Short mmCIF file of C-alpha atoms and ligand atoms in Angstrom, two decimals:
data_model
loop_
_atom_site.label_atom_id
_atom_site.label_comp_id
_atom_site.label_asym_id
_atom_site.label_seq_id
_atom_site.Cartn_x
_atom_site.Cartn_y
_atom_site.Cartn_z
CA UNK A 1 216.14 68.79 -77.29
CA UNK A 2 216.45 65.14 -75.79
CA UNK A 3 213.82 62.87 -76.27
CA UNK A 4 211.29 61.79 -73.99
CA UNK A 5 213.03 58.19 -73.17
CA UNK A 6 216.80 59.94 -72.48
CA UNK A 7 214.32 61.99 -69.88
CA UNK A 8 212.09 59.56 -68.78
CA UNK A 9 213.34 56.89 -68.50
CA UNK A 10 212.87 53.60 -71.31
CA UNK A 11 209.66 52.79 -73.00
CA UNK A 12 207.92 49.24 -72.85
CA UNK A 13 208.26 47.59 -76.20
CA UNK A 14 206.73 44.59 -77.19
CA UNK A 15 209.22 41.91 -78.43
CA UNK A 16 209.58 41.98 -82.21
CA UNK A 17 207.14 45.03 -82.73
CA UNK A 18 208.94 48.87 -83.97
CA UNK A 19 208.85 51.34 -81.46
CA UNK A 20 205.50 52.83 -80.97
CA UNK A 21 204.20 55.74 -82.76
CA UNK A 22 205.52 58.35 -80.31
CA UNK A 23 209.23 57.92 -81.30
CA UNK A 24 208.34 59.50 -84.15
CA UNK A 25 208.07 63.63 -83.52
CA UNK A 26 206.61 65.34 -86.45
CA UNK A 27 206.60 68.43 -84.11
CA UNK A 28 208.45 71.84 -85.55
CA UNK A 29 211.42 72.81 -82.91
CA UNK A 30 211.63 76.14 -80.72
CA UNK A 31 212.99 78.67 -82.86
CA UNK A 32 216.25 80.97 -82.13
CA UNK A 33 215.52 84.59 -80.00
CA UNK A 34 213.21 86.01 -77.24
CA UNK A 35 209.86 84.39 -76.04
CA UNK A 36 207.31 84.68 -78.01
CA UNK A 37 209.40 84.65 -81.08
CA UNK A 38 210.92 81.15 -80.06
CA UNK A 39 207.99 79.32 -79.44
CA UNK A 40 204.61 81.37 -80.92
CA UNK A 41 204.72 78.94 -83.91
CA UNK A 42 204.11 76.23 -82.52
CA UNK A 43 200.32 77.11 -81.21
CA UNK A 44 198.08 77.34 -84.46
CA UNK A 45 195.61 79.25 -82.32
CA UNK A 46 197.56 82.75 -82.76
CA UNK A 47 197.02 82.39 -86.57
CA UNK A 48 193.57 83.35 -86.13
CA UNK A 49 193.11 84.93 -82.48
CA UNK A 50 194.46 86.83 -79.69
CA UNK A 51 194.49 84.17 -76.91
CA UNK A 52 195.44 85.32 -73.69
CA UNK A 53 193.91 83.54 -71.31
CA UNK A 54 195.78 80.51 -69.79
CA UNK A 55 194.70 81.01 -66.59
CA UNK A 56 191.79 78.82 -68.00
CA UNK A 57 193.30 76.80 -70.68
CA UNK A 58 196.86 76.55 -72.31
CA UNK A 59 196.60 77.41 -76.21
CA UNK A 60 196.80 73.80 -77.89
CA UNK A 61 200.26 73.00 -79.58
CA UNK A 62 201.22 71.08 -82.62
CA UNK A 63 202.84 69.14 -79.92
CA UNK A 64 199.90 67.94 -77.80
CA UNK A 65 197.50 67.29 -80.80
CA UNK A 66 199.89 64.73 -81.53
CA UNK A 67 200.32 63.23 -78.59
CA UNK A 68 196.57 62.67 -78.98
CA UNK A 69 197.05 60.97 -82.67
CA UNK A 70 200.05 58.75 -80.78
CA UNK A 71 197.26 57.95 -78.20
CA UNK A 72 194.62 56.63 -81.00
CA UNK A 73 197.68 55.17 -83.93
CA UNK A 74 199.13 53.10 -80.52
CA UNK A 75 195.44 51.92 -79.44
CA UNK A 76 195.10 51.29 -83.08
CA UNK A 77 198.35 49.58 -83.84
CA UNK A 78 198.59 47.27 -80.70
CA UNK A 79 194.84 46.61 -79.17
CA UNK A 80 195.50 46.86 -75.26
CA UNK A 81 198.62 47.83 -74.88
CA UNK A 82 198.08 48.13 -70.94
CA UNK A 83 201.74 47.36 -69.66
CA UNK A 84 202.86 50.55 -71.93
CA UNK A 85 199.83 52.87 -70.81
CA UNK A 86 200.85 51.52 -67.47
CA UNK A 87 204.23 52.56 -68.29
CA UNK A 88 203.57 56.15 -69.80
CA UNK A 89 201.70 56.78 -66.41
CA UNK A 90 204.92 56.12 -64.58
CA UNK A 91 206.42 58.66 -67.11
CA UNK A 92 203.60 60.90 -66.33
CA UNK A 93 204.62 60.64 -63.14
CA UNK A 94 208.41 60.99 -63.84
CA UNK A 95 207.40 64.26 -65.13
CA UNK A 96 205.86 65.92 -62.25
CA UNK A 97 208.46 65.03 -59.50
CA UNK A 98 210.57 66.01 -62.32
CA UNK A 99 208.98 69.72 -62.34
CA UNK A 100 208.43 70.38 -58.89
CA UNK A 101 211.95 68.88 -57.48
CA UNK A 102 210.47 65.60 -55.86
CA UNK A 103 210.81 62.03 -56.29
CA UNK A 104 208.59 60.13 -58.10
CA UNK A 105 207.62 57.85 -55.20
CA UNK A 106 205.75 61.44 -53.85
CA UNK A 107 203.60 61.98 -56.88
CA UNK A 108 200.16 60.52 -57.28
CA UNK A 109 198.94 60.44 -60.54
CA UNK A 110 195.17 61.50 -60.40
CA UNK A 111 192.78 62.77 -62.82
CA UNK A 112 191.78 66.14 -61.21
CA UNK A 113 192.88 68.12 -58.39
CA UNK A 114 189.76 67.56 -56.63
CA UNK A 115 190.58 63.70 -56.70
CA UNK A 116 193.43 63.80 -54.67
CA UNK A 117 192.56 66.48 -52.29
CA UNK A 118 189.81 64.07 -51.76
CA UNK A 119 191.70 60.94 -51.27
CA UNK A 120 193.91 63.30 -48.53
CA UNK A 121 190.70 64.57 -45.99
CA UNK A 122 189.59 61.32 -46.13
CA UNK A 123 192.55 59.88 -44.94
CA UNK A 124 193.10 62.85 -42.09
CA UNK A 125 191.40 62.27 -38.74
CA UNK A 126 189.76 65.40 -36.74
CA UNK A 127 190.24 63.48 -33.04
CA UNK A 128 193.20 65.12 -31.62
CA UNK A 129 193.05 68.56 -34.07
CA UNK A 130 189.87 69.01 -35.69
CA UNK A 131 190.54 72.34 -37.46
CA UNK A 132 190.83 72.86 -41.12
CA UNK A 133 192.14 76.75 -42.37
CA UNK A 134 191.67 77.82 -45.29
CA UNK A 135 191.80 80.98 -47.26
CA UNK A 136 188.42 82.93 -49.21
CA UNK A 137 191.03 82.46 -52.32
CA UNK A 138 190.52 78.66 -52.42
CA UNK A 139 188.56 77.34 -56.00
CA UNK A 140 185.23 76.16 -55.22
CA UNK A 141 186.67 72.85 -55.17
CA UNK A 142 189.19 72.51 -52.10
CA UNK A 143 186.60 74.82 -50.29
CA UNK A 144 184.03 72.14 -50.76
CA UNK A 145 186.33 69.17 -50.24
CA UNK A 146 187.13 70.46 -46.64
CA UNK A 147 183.41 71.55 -45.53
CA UNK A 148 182.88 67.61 -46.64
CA UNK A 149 184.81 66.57 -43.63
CA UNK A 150 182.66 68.85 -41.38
CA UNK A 151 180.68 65.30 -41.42
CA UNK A 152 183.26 63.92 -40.12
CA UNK A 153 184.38 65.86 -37.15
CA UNK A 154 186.31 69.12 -38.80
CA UNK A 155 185.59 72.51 -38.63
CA UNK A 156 186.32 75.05 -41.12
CA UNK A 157 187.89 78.05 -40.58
CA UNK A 158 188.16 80.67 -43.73
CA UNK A 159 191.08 83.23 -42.93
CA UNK A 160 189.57 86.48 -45.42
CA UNK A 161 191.47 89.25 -47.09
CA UNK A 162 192.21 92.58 -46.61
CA UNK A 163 191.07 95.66 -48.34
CA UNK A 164 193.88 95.88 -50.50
CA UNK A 165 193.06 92.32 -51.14
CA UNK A 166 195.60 90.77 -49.66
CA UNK A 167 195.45 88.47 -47.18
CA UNK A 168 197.26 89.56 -44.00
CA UNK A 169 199.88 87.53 -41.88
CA UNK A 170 198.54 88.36 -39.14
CA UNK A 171 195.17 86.43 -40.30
CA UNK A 172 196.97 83.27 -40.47
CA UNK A 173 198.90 83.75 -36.96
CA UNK A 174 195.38 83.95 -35.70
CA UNK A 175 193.74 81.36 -36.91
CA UNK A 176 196.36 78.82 -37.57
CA UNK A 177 196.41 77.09 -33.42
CA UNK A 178 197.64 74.17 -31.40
CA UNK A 179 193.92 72.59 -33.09
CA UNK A 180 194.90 72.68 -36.63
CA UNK A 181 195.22 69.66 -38.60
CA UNK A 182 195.74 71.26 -42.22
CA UNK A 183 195.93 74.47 -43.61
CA UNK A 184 194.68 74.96 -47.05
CA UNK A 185 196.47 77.89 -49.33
CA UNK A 186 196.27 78.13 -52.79
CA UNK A 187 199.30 79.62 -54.40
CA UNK A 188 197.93 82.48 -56.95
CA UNK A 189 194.30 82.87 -56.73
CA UNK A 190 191.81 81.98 -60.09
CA UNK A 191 189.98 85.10 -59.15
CA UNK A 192 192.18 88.05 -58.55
CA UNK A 193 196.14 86.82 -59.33
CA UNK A 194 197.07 87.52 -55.61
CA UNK A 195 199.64 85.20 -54.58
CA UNK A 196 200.19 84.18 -50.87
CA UNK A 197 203.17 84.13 -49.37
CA UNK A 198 203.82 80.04 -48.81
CA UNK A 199 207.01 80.06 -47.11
CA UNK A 200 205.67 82.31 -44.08
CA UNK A 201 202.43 80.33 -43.47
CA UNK A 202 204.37 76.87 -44.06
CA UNK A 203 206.61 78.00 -42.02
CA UNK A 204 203.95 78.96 -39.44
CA UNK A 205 201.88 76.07 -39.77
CA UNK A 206 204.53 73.70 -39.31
CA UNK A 207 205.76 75.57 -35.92
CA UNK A 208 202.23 74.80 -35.02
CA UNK A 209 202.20 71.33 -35.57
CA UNK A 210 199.47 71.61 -38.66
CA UNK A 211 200.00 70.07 -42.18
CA UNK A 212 199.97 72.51 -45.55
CA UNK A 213 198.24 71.74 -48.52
CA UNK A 214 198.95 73.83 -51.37
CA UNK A 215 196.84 74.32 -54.60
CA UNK A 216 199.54 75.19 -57.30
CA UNK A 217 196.99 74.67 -60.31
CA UNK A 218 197.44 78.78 -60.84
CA UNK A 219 201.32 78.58 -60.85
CA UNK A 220 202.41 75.25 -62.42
CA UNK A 221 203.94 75.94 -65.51
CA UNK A 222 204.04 79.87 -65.16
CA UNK A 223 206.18 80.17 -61.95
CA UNK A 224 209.09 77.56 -60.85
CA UNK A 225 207.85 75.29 -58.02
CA UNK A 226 210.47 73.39 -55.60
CA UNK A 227 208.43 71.35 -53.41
CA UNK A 228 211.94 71.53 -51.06
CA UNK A 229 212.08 74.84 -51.21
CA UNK A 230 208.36 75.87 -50.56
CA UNK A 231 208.49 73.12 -47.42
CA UNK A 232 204.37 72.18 -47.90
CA UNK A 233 203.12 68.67 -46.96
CA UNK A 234 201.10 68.31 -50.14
CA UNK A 235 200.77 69.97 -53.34
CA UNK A 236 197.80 69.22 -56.35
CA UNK A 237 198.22 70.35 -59.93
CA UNK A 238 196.33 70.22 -63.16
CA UNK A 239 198.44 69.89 -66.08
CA UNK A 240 195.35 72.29 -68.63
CA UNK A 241 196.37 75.60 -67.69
CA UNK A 242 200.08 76.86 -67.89
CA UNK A 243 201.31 73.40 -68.68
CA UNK A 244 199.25 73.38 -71.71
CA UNK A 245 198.30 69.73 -71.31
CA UNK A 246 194.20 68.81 -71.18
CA UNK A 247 191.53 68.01 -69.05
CA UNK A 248 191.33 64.60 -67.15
CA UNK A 249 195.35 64.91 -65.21
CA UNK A 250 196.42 66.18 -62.62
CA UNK A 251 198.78 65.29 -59.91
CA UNK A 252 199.34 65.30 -55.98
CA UNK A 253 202.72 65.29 -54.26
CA UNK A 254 203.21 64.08 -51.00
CA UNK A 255 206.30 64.66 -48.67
CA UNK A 256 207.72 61.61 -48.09
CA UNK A 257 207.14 61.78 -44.04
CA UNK A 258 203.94 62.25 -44.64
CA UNK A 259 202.55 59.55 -47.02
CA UNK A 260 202.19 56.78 -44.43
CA UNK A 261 200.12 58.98 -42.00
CA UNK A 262 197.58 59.56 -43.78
CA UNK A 263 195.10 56.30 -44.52
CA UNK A 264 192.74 57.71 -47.67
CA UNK A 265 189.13 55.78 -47.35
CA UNK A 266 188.50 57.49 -50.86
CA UNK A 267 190.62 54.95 -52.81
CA UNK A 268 190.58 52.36 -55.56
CA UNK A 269 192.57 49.86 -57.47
CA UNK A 270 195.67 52.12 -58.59
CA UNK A 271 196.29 53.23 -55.00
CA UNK A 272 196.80 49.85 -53.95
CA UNK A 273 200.19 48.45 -52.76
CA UNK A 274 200.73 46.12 -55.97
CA UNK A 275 197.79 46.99 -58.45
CA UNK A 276 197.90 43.46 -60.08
CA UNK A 277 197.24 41.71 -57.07
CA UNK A 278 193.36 42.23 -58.00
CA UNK A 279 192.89 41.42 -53.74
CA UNK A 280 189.54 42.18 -53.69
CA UNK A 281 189.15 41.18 -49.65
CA UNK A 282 191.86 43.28 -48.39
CA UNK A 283 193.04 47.10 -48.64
CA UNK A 284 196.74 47.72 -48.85
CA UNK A 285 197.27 51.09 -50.04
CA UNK A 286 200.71 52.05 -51.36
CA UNK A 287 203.52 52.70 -49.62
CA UNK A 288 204.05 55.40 -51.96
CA UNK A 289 201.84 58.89 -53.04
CA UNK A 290 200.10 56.33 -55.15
CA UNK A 291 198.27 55.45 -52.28
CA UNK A 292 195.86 59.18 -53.25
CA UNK A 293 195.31 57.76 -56.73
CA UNK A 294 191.82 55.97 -57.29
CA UNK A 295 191.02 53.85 -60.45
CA UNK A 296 192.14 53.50 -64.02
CA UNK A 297 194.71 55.90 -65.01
CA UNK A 298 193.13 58.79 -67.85
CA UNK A 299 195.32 57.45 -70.50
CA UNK A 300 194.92 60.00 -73.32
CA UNK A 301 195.20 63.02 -70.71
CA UNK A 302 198.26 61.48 -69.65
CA UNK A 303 199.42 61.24 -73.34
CA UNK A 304 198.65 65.10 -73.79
CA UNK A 305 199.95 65.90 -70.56
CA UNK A 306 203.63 64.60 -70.88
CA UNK A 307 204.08 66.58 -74.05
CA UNK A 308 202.17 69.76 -72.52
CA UNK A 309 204.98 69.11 -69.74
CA UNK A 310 208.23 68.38 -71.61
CA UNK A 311 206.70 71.32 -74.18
CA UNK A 312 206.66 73.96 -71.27
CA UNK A 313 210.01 72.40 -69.92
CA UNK A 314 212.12 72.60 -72.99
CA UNK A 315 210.63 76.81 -73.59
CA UNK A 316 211.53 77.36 -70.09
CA UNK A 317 209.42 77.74 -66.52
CA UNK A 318 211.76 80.92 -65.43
CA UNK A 319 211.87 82.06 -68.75
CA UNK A 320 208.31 82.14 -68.67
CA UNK A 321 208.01 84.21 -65.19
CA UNK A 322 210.40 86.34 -66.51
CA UNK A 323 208.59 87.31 -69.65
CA UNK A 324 205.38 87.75 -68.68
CA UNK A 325 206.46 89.88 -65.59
CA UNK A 326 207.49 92.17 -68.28
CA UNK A 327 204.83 91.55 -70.44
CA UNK A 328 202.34 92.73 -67.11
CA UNK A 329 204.04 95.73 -65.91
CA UNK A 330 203.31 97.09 -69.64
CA UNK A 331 199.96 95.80 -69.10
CA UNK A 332 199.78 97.54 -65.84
CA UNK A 333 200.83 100.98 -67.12
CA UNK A 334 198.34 100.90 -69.72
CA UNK A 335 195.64 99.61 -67.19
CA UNK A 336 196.65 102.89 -65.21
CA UNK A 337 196.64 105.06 -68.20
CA UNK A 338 193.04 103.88 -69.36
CA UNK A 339 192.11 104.67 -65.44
CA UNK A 340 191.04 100.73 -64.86
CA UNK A 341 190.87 99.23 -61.34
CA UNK A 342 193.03 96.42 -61.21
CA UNK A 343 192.05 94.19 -58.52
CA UNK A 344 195.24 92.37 -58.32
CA UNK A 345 197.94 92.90 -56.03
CA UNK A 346 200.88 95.41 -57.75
CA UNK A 347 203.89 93.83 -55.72
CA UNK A 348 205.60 91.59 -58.18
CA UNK A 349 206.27 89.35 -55.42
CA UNK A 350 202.26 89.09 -54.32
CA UNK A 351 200.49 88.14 -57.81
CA UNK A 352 201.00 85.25 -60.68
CA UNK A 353 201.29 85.12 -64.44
CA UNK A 354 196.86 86.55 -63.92
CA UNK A 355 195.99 89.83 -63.82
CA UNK A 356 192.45 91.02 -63.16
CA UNK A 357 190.42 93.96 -63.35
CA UNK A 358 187.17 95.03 -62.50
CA UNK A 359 184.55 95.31 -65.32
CA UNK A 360 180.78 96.64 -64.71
CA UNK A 361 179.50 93.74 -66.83
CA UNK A 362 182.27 90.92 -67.50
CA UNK A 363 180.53 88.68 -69.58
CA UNK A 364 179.63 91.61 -71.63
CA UNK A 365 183.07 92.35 -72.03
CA UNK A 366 184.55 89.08 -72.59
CA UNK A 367 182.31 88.63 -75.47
CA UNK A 368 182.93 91.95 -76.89
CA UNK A 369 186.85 91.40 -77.03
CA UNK A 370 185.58 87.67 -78.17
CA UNK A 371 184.03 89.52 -81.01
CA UNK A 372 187.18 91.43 -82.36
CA UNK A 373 189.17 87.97 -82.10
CA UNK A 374 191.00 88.25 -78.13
CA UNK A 375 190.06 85.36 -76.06
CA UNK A 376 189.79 85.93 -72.22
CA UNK A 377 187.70 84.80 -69.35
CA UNK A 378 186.04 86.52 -66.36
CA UNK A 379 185.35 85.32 -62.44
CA UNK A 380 183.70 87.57 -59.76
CA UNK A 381 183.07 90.84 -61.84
CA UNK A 382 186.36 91.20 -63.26
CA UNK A 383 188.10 90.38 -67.09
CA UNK A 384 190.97 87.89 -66.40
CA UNK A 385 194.04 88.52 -68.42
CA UNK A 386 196.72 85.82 -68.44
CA UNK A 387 199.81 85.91 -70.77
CA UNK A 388 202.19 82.89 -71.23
CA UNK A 389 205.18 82.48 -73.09
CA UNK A 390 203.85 82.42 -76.37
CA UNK A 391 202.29 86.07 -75.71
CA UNK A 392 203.67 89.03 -77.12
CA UNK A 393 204.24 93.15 -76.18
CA UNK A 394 202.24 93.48 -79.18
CA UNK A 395 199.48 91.29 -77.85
CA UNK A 396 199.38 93.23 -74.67
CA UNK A 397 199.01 96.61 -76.61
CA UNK A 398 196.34 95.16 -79.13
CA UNK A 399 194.32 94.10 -75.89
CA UNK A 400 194.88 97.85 -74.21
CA UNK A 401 193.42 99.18 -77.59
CA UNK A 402 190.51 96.78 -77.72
CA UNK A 403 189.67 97.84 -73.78
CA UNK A 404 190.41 101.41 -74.87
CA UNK A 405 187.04 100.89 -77.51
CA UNK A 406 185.39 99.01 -74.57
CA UNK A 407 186.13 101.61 -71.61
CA UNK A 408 182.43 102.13 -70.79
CA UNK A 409 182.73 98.45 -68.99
CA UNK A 410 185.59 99.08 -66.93
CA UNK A 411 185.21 100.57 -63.43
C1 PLP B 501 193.22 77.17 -58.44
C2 PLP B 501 192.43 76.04 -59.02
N1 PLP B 501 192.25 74.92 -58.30
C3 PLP B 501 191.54 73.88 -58.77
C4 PLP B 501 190.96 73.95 -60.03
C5 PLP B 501 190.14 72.80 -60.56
O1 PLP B 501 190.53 71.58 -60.04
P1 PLP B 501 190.01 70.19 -60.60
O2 PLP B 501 191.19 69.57 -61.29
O3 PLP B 501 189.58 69.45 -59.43
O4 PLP B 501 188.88 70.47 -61.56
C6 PLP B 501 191.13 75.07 -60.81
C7 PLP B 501 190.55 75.07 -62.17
O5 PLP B 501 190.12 75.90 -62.80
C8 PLP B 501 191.87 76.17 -60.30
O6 PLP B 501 192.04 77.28 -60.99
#
């Protein structure tokens, strides 16, 4: 494994002073052989539970509770160390572009998705194209974000989904028009694992002269993302889910072409052209995607974050998708064989790392696997199941048991 400065770049050190605390890994390495068995140890959760449910938190790792105890020995050992913290944001940063193929200059560091998708309608205007699409898969949060701007001239359009929940093409050629300014897709839905097809409505959004946002906080760190490849204007992640960071960062990237036409009015200090100027009569924003961020950077997120990052790098993004495509077709059989409905799509190609299925009382059922030790979550009537790479075959059939004892809550 190479350390986080051959990666990211140097680290700020103060003249005379050791290196800080980080330089100093206690963490155990991957082991030898297939996912799980590489990297299971290394999540103390799984000593005492069943967790499979990433689609709402990564597991903790030995690696990001210390990145945590770096965070408090540095503030500890050096007072206000700001030019460093300045400096791991930049790594933060390094990071990202580094995960979804773009340059650094694209990524805004932020401290939730909602922050940046904020900072980007504020900056859009609704003059010439007033239109806003969006999908009935969006979290509550981009959904709100855009009605926001209905204040300010948009109108929001929701393109809905089929009956074999998916959402049809066809849905988007109607909608999407010569009045679009953005369309709004989120890349494997929180509340049924459906995953839309982002090439085809980039692809068809761009022919028709509208900008794509895409919410990637369901496939970052359980599915490869190439920002080149997928071709959308702007992209928002969290780093708590599948790239087993925390709370408090997240990230925007912004194609290059884009950055300077859009003029955010929801700002602040860190999206200003040079931060230290402290120019409080003028606004200057960025040249760069730092021109989304807002105010002081979450520094202990950002910590836990790089290590959640270069943890989920170094076991392996493809890896990943690979395994736990295997891991859900088993999951899948036994779903058929207990006679559950499964309300996400079956085409590989059209779901995520989350699999769903309907449950007469979810709640009820979360807590009753909660009870026996498996940790899951639930959204709109159904049990969400999400294995990651530290999830196992036998994990899968330990859960099919459990909702074998449970069947009177499935549909
Ligand atoms: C798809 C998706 N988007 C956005 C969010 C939340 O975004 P924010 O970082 O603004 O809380 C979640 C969190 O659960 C999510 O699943």
């Amino acid at each position: 494994m190479s350390t986080r400065s051959q990666r990211l770049g140097p680290t700020f050190q103060l003249d005379g002073e050791p290196r800080p605390a980080e330089e100093q890994q206690g963490e155990r390495p991957l082991l030898a052989g297939p996912l799980p068995d590489r990297v299971r140890h290394r999540f103390p959760i799984f000593r005492s539970r069943l967790y499979i449910n990433s689609c709402s938190q990564g597991a903790l790792s030995d690696a990001v509770r210390e990145s945590y105890q770096r965070y408090l020995a540095d503030w500890d050992e050096r007072g206000a160390p700001w030019d460093y913290w300045v400096e791991k944001t930049e790594d933060a940063r390094a990071a990202f572009a580094g995960l979804v193929n773009a340059d650094p200059d694209e990524v805004a560091v932020t401290t939730s998705v909602s922050a940046g998708l904020s900072a980007v309608a504020s900056g859009l205007r609704f003059a010439r194209r007033s239109k806003i699409v969006t999908t009935d898969w969006e979290f509550p949060t981009v959904g709100q974000i855009w009605h926001a701007q209905e204040s300010r001239g948009a109108r929001v359009v929701h393109v809905e989904p089929g009956e074999d929940g998916t959402i049809p093409f066809e849905r988007f050629e109607q909608a999407i028009d010569e009045d679009t300014a953005i369309v709004s897709i989120t890349h494997v839905c929180y509340r049924n694992g459906a995953r839309v097809d982002v090439d085809k409505v980039t692809r068809l959004a761009h022919e028709r002269g509208a900008l794509v946002f895409l919410d990637a906080y369901q496939s970052a760190g359980s599915l490869p993302l190439d920002v080149r490849q997928l071709g959308v204007d702007f992209l928002a992640a969290g780093v708590l889910k599948y790239l087993l960071g925390s709370a408090g960062l997240a990230f925007l990237y912004a194609r290059r072409d884009v950055i300077e036409r859009v003029w955010p009015t929801a700002t602040g200090w860190f999206a200003d052209r040079n931060v230290f100027e402290m120019d409080h009569r003028d606004y200057s924003p960025a040249a760069t995607a730092a021109r989304f961020q807002s105010g002081t950077p979450p520094v202990p997120s950002i910590y836990a974050g790089i290590a959640g990052i270069e943890l989920m790098q170094e076991i392996g993004i493809e890896d990943t998708r690979k395994h736990v495509l295997g891991l859900n077709s088993r999951l899948l059989e036994g779903l058929d064989e207990l006679r559950a409905t499964v309300v996400t799509p079956r085409r590989p190609k059209r779901r995520g790392a989350l699999i769903c299925v309907k449950s007469l009382d979810a709640p009820e059922l979360v807590a009753a696997l909660g009870r026996e030790g498996i940790v899951t979550s639930e959204r709109d009537g159904s049990l969400r199941i999400s294995a990651h790479a530290y999830n196992s075959t036998e994990d899968v059939d330990e859960l099919l048991a459990a909702l074998a004892r449970h069947k009177k809550l499935l549909v």
